[in-house]
PDB file of C-alpha atoms in Angstrom:
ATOM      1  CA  UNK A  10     347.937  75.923 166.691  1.00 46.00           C
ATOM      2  CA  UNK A  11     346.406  72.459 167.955  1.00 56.00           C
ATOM      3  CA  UNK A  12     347.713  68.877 166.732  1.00 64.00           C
ATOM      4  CA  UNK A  13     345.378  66.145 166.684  1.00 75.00           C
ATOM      5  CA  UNK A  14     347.274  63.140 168.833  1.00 78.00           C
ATOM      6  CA  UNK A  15     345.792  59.702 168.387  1.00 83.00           C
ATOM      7  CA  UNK A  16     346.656  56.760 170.610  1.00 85.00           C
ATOM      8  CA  UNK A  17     346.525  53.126 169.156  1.00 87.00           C
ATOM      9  CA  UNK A  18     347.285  49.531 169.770  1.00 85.00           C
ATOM     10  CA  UNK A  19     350.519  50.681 167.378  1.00 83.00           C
ATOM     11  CA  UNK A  20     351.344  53.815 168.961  1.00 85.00           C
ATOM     12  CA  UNK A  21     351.268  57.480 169.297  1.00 86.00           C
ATOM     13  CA  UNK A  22     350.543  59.166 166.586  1.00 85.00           C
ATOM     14  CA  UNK A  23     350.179  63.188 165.283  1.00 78.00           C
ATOM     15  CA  UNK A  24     348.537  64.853 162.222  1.00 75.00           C
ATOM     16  CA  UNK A  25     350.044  66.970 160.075  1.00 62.00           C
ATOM     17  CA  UNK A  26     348.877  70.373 158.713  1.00 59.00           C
ATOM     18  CA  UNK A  27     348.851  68.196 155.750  1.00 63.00           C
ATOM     19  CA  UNK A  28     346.452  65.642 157.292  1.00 68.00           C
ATOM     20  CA  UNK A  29     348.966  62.931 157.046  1.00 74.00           C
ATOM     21  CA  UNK A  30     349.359  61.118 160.593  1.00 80.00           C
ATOM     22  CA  UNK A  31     353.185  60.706 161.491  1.00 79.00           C
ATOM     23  CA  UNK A  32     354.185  57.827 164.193  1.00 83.00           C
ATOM     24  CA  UNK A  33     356.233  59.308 167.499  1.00 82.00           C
ATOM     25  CA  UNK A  34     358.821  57.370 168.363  1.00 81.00           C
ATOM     26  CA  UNK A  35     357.835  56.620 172.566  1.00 82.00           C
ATOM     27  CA  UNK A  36     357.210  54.193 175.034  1.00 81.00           C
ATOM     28  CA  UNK A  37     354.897  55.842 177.017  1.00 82.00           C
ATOM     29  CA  UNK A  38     351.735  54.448 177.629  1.00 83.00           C
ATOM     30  CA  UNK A  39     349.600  57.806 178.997  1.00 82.00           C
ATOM     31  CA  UNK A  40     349.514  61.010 177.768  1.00 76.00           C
ATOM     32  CA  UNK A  41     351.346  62.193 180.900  1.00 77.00           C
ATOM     33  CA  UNK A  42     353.819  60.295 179.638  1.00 81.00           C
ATOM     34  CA  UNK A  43     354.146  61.471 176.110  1.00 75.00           C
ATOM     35  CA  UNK A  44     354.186  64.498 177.477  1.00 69.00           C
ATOM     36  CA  UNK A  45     357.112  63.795 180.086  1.00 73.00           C
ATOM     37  CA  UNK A  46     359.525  62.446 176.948  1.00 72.00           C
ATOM     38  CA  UNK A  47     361.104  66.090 175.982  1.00 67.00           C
ATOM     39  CA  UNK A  48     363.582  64.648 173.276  1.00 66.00           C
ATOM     40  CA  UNK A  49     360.259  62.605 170.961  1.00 66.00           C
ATOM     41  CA  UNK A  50     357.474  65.114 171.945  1.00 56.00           C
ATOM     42  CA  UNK A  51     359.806  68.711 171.593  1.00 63.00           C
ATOM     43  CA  UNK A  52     358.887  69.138 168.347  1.00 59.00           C
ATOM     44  CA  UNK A  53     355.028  68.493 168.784  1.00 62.00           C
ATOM     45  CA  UNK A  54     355.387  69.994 172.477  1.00 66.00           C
ATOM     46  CA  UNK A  55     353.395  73.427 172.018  1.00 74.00           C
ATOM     47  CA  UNK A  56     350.496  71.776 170.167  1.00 74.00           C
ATOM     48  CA  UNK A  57     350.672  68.935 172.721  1.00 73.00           C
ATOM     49  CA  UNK A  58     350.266  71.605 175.390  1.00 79.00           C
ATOM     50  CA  UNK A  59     347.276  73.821 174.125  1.00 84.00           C
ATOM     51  CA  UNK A  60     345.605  70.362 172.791  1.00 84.00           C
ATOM     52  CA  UNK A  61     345.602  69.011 176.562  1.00 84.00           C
ATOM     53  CA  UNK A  62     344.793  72.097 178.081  1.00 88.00           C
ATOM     54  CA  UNK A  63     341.944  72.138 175.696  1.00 90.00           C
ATOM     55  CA  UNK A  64     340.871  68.905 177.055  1.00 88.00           C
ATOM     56  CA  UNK A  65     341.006  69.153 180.763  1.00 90.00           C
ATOM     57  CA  UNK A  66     339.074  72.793 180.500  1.00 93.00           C
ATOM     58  CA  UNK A  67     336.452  71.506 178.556  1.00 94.00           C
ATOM     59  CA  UNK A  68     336.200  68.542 181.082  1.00 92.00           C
ATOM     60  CA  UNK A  69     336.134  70.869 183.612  1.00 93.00           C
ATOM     61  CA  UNK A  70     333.422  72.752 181.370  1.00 95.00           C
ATOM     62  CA  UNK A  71     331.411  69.688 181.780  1.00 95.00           C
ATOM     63  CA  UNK A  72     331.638  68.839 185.497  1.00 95.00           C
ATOM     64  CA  UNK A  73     330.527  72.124 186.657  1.00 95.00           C
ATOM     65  CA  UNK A  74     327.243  71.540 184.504  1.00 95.00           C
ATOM     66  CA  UNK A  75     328.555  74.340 181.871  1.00 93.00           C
ATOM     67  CA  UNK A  76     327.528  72.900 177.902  1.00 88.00           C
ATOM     68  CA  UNK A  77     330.091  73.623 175.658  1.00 87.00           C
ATOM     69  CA  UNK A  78     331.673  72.716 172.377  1.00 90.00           C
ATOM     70  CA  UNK A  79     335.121  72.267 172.626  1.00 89.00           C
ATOM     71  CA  UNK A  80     336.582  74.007 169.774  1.00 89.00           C
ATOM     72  CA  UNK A  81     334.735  77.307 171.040  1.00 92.00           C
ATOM     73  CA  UNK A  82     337.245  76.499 174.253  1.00 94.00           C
ATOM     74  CA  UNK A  83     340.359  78.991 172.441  1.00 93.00           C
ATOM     75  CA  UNK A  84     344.008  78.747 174.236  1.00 91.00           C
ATOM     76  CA  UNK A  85     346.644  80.228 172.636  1.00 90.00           C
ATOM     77  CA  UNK A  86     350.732  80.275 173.943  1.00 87.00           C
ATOM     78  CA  UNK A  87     350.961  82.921 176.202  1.00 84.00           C
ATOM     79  CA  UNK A  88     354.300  84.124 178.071  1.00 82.00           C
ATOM     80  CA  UNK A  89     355.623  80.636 178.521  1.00 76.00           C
ATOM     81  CA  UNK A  90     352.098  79.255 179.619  1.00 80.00           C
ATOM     82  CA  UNK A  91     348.662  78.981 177.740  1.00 87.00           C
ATOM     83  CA  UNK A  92     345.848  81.359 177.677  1.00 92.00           C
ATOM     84  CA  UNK A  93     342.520  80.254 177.258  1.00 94.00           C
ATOM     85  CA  UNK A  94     339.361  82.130 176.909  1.00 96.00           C
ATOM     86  CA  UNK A  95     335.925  79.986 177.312  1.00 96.00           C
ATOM     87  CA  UNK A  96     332.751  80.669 176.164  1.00 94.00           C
ATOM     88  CA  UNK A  97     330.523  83.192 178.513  1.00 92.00           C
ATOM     89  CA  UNK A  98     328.146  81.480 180.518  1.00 91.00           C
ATOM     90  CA  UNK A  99     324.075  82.776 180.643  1.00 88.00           C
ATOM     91  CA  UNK A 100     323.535  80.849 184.118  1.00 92.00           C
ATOM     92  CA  UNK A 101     325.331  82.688 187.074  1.00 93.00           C
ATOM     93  CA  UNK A 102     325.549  79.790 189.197  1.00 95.00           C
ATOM     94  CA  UNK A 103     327.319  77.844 186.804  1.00 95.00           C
ATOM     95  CA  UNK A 104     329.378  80.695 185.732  1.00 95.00           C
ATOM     96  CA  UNK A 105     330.320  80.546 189.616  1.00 96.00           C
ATOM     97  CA  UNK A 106     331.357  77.130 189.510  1.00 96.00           C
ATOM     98  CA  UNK A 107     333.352  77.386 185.771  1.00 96.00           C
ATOM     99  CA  UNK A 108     335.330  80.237 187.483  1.00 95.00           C
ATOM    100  CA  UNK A 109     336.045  78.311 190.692  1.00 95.00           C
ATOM    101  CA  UNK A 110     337.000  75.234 188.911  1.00 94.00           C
ATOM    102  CA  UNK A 111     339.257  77.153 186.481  1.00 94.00           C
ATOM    103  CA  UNK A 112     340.984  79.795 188.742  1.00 94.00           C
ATOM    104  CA  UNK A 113     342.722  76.094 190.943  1.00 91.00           C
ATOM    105  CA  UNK A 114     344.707  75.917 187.283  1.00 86.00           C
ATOM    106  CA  UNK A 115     347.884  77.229 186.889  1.00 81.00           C
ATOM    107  CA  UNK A 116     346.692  79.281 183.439  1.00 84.00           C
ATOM    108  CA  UNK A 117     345.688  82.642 181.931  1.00 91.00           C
ATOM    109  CA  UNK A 118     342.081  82.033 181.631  1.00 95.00           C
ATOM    110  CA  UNK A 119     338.823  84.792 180.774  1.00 95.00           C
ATOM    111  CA  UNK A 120     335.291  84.164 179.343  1.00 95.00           C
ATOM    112  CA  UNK A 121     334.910  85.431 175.356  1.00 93.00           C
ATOM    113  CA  UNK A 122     332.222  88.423 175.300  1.00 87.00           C
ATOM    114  CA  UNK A 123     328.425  87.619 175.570  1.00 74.00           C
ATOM    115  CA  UNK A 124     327.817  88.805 172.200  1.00 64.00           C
ATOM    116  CA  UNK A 125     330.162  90.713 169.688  1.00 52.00           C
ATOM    117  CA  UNK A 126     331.077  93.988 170.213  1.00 50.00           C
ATOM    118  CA  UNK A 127     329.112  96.207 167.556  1.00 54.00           C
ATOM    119  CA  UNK A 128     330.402  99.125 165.668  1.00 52.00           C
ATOM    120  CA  UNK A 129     329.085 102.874 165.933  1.00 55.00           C
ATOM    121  CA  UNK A 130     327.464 103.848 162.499  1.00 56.00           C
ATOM    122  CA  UNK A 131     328.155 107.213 161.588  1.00 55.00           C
TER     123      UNK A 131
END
C-alpha cells in the first residue's frame, strides 16, 4: 500500500484509493513532522511509512550512481518494520556502494532477481 502525500501553501494533504485528496489536520511544517503527530497521521501512518522509505532508498539509489525508477523500489510492512527489495544492479561497483549505503538503514532490504525465474517445460 503507498499514499500519495502532497504538501501545499494550504496544507498536508493525502489521496485516496478513490483519487480524491483529503486535508490532514497538522501543524507541522516537514515531513518529519507529519510523521512525529501520531493522533492526525495514525490513520495514514503505514502508507506514510513505506511512501518515505520509498523516498530516501531511491535517493540513496541515486547518490551511489545506481539509475532507477522509483516505483520498481517495492517495500512492503514487514514484522513491525518495512521490507524493501530494489532492483538488481548490472555494475558491481555500484552494486557495492547500493549495498553499503543501504545496510547503515535500520530495514529489511534485498535486490529483486536479475531476470525472472523460468519454468521447466515438461
Amino acid at each position: 500500500m503507498s499514499i500519495q502525500v502532497v504538501r501545499t501553501t494550504d496544507g498536508w494533504w493525502v489521496e485516496s484509493g478513490t483519487g480524491r485528496l483529503h486535508r490532514v489536520d497538522t501543524g507541522a511544517d516537514t515531513t518529519a513532522g507529519l510523521l512525529a503527530d501520531r493522533s492526525t497521521v495514525r490513520p495514514y501512518r503505514p502508507g506514510l511509512r513505506l511512501d518515505a522509505t520509498r523516498r530516501v532508498v531511491h535517493a540513496e539509489l541515486t547518490a551511489q550512481g545506481a539509475d532507477c525508477d522509483p516505483e520498481r523500489i517495492l517495500c512492503r510492512p514487514h514484522d513491525g518494520g518495512v521490507h524493501v527489495t530494489v532492483p538488481a544492479l548490472a555494475d558491481d561497483a555500484v552494486r557495492r556502494r547500493v549495498t553499503a549505503a543501504l545496510d547503515q538503514y535500520l530495514l529489511h532490504w534485498q535486490y529483486a532477481p536479475s531476470k525472472p525465474l523460468e519454468r521447466e517445460t515438461p
